[in-house]
Coordinates of C-alpha atoms in Angstrom, one line a residue:
X171 CA 141.1 171.4 118.0
X172 CA 137.7 172.2 119.7
X173 CA 134.7 170.3 118.7
X174 CA 132.3 172.2 116.4
X175 CA 129.1 173.3 118.2
X176 CA 126.4 170.7 117.9
X177 CA 123.4 171.6 115.8
X178 CA 120.1 171.1 117.6
X179 CA 117.0 169.9 115.7
X180 CA 114.0 172.1 116.0
X181 CA 111.0 170.1 117.1
X182 CA 108.2 169.9 114.6
X183 CA 105.8 171.5 117.0
X184 CA 108.1 174.4 117.5
X185 CA 108.3 174.9 113.7
X186 CA 104.5 175.0 113.6
X187 CA 104.5 177.6 116.4
X188 CA 107.0 179.8 114.5
X189 CA 105.4 179.5 111.1
X190 CA 101.7 180.3 111.4
X191 CA 99.5 178.1 109.1
X192 CA 97.3 179.8 106.7
X193 CA 93.6 179.8 107.7
X194 CA 91.5 177.1 106.1
X195 CA 89.3 178.8 103.5
X196 CA 85.7 177.6 103.3
X197 CA 85.0 176.2 99.8
X198 CA 83.1 178.6 97.7
X199 CA 80.2 176.2 97.1
X200 CA 79.7 175.6 100.8
X201 CA 79.9 179.3 101.6
X202 CA 77.2 180.1 99.0
X203 CA 75.0 177.3 100.3
X204 CA 75.3 178.6 103.8
X205 CA 74.6 182.2 102.8
X206 CA 71.6 181.2 100.7
X207 CA 70.2 179.2 103.7
X208 CA 70.6 182.2 106.0
X209 CA 68.9 184.5 103.5
X210 CA 65.9 182.1 103.4
X211 CA 65.9 181.9 107.2
X212 CA 66.0 185.7 107.6
X213 CA 63.2 186.2 105.0
X214 CA 61.0 183.5 106.6
X215 CA 61.6 185.0 110.1
X216 CA 60.4 188.4 109.0
X217 CA 57.3 187.1 107.1
X218 CA 56.3 184.6 109.8
X219 CA 56.7 187.1 112.6
X220 CA 54.2 189.3 110.7
X221 CA 51.7 186.7 109.4
X222 CA 52.5 183.4 111.1
X223 CA 53.6 180.2 109.4
X224 CA 50.1 179.4 107.9
X225 CA 49.9 182.9 106.4
X226 CA 53.1 182.6 104.4
X227 CA 53.8 180.9 101.1
X228 CA 57.1 179.4 100.0
X229 CA 57.3 181.7 97.0
X230 CA 56.9 184.7 99.3
X231 CA 60.0 183.5 101.2
X232 CA 62.1 182.9 98.1
X233 CA 61.1 186.3 96.6
X234 CA 62.0 188.1 99.8
X235 CA 65.3 186.2 100.0
X236 CA 66.0 186.8 96.3
X237 CA 66.4 183.1 95.8
X238 CA 65.1 180.9 93.1
X239 CA 61.9 178.9 94.0
X240 CA 63.5 175.6 93.3
X241 CA 66.6 176.4 95.4
X242 CA 64.3 176.4 98.5
X243 CA 64.2 172.6 98.4
X244 CA 67.9 172.3 98.5
X245 CA 67.7 173.5 102.1
X246 CA 64.3 172.7 103.4
X247 CA 61.8 169.9 102.7
X248 CA 58.7 172.2 103.3
X249 CA 57.4 175.4 104.8
X250 CA 56.9 173.5 108.0
X251 CA 60.6 172.5 108.0
X252 CA 61.9 176.1 107.8
X253 CA 59.4 177.1 110.5
X254 CA 60.8 174.4 112.8
X255 CA 64.3 175.5 112.0
X256 CA 63.3 179.1 112.9
X257 CA 61.9 178.0 116.2
X258 CA 65.1 176.2 117.1
X259 CA 67.2 179.2 115.9
X260 CA 65.3 181.8 117.8
X261 CA 64.6 180.0 121.1
X262 CA 67.7 177.9 121.5
X263 CA 70.1 180.7 120.4
X264 CA 68.6 183.1 122.9
X265 CA 68.4 180.6 125.7
X266 CA 72.0 179.7 125.1
X267 CA 72.9 183.4 125.3
X268 CA 71.1 183.8 128.6
X269 CA 72.9 180.8 130.0
X270 CA 76.2 182.3 129.0
X271 CA 75.7 185.8 130.4
X272 CA 74.2 184.5 133.7
X273 CA 76.8 181.7 134.2
X274 CA 78.6 183.6 137.0
X275 CA 75.5 184.7 138.8
X276 CA 74.7 182.7 142.0
X277 CA 71.4 184.4 143.0
X278 CA 68.4 182.8 141.2
X279 CA 66.5 186.0 141.5
X280 CA 69.2 187.9 139.6
X281 CA 69.3 185.2 136.9
X282 CA 65.5 185.7 136.4
X283 CA 65.9 189.5 136.4
X284 CA 68.7 189.5 133.9
X285 CA 66.9 187.1 131.6
X286 CA 63.7 189.3 131.6
X287 CA 65.6 192.5 131.0
X288 CA 67.7 191.0 128.2
X289 CA 64.5 189.7 126.5
X290 CA 62.8 193.1 126.6
X291 CA 65.9 194.9 125.5
X292 CA 66.6 192.6 122.6
X293 CA 62.9 192.8 121.4
X294 CA 63.3 196.6 121.4
X295 CA 66.5 196.4 119.3
X296 CA 65.2 193.7 117.0
X297 CA 61.5 194.1 116.6
X298 CA 61.1 191.2 114.1
X299 CA 62.7 188.9 116.7
X300 CA 60.3 190.3 119.3
X301 CA 57.2 189.8 117.1
X302 CA 58.2 186.2 116.3
X303 CA 58.7 185.5 120.0
X304 CA 55.2 186.9 120.8
X305 CA 53.6 184.8 118.1
X306 CA 55.4 181.6 118.9
X307 CA 56.3 181.9 122.6
X308 CA 53.2 180.1 123.9
X309 CA 53.3 177.4 121.2
X310 CA 54.0 173.8 122.3
X311 CA 57.4 173.9 120.7
X312 CA 58.1 177.3 122.2
X313 CA 57.3 176.0 125.7
X314 CA 59.2 172.8 125.4
X315 CA 62.4 174.1 123.7
X316 CA 64.9 176.7 124.7
X317 CA 63.3 179.4 126.9
X318 CA 60.5 177.4 128.5
X319 CA 62.6 174.6 130.1
X320 CA 65.3 177.1 131.2
X321 CA 62.8 179.3 132.9
X322 CA 61.3 176.3 134.7
X323 CA 64.9 175.2 135.8
X324 CA 65.7 178.7 137.2
X325 CA 62.4 178.9 139.1
X326 CA 62.9 175.4 140.5
X327 CA 66.4 176.4 141.6
X328 CA 65.1 179.5 143.4
X329 CA 62.3 177.5 145.1
X330 CA 64.8 174.8 146.2
X331 CA 67.2 177.4 147.6
X332 CA 64.4 179.0 149.6
X333 CA 64.8 182.2 147.5
X334 CA 61.3 182.1 146.0
X335 CA 58.1 181.7 148.0
X336 CA 56.2 180.3 145.1
X337 CA 55.1 176.7 145.6
X338 CA 54.0 175.8 142.0
X339 CA 56.8 175.9 139.5
X340 CA 54.6 175.2 136.5
X341 CA 52.2 178.0 137.2
X342 CA 55.1 180.3 138.0
X343 CA 56.5 179.6 134.5
X344 CA 53.0 180.3 133.0
X345 CA 52.8 183.6 135.0
X346 CA 56.3 184.8 134.2
X347 CA 56.3 183.6 130.6
X348 CA 53.0 185.3 129.8
X349 CA 54.1 188.5 131.5
X350 CA 57.3 188.6 129.5
X351 CA 55.4 188.2 126.2
X352 CA 52.8 190.8 127.2
X353 CA 55.6 193.2 128.2
X354 CA 57.3 192.7 124.8
X355 CA 53.9 193.4 123.1
X356 CA 53.8 196.7 125.0
X357 CA 57.3 197.6 123.9
X358 CA 56.5 196.8 120.3
X359 CA 53.1 198.4 119.9
X360 CA 53.1 199.6 116.3
X361 CA 51.4 202.7 115.2
X362 CA 49.7 203.0 118.5
X363 CA 50.4 206.7 119.2
X364 CA 46.7 207.7 119.3
X365 CA 45.3 204.4 120.7
X366 CA 43.7 203.9 124.1
X367 CA 46.7 201.6 124.9
X368 CA 49.2 204.4 124.6
X369 CA 46.9 206.7 126.6
X370 CA 46.7 204.1 129.3
X371 CA 50.4 203.5 129.4
X372 CA 51.0 207.3 129.8
X373 CA 48.5 207.4 132.6
X374 CA 50.5 204.7 134.5
X375 CA 53.8 206.5 133.9
X376 CA 55.3 204.3 131.1
X377 CA 58.9 205.2 130.3
X378 CA 60.9 203.2 127.8
X379 CA 64.2 203.7 129.6
X380 CA 62.9 202.1 132.8
X381 CA 60.3 199.6 131.4
X382 CA 62.5 196.5 131.5
X383 CA 63.6 197.1 135.1
X384 CA 60.0 197.8 136.2
X385 CA 58.9 194.6 134.5
X386 CA 61.6 192.5 136.1
X387 CA 60.9 193.9 139.5
X388 CA 57.1 193.2 139.2
X389 CA 57.8 189.6 138.1
X390 CA 60.3 189.0 141.0
X391 CA 57.5 190.1 143.4
X392 CA 55.2 187.4 142.0
X393 CA 57.9 184.9 143.1
X394 CA 57.8 186.3 146.7
X395 CA 60.5 188.9 146.9
X396 CA 59.8 192.2 148.8
X397 CA 59.3 195.3 146.7
X398 CA 62.5 196.9 147.9
X399 CA 64.6 193.8 147.1
X400 CA 62.9 193.2 143.8
X401 CA 63.6 196.8 142.7
X402 CA 67.2 196.7 143.9
X403 CA 67.9 193.4 142.0
X404 CA 66.1 194.6 138.8
X405 CA 68.3 197.7 138.7
X406 CA 71.7 196.0 139.1
X407 CA 74.3 196.4 136.4
X408 CA 73.6 193.9 133.6
X409 CA 76.4 191.4 132.8
X410 CA 78.1 191.9 129.5
X411 CA 77.8 189.4 126.7
X412 CA 81.5 189.1 125.7
X413 CA 80.8 186.9 122.7
X414 CA 78.5 189.5 121.2
X415 CA 81.1 192.2 121.6
X416 CA 83.8 190.1 120.0
X417 CA 81.5 189.4 117.0
X418 CA 80.9 193.1 116.3

């Protein structure tokens, strides 16, 4: 009589692969705390972008966030603490985004160009973010965190590779950083339709759909690139931020 077929044991790992585990649900209390903190951050960002940290009171933040005044201290020790959290959120998050989307680029000039164009395009899409960047971009923390050190790093790479003719990395950072903030201010001019600024911009051929590319080309020229090469690099196809697409 033939032996019965042997039964094989299914490895534990295989069972786990076959039977998907239910996603771990965030506890309701933790979710509410996270959402409340985010509402406070978003309200503070809008207020401080408009009036600066000194011009904003804690009760204004809690009212704008629709959060009880006492709840503020469950998340932040002071107004200064939420301001520091905003600086890290705005500068570090954007700097990390730039690092991610330029990771495959090998030309320091293109890295600088892409970073400038993304900064101007984001400011156009998110005016509150842009106004906060203008207000805080030249602060000590703004220069020492996130964007400042990365701009210095990228300029030093270009100088080291012989790509840039600039011989003073620090002053190049000051020049490029100041030009980016000024360009954002031009993009975000509010209620300026009848001001001398708008008339001047029209006289110089300002066009919103090409402004970011013109700005990037001009800044590349300050680093020593020829006009033709700077314009060509500034008009290359922008790399896509895959993570941003996935989150939509």
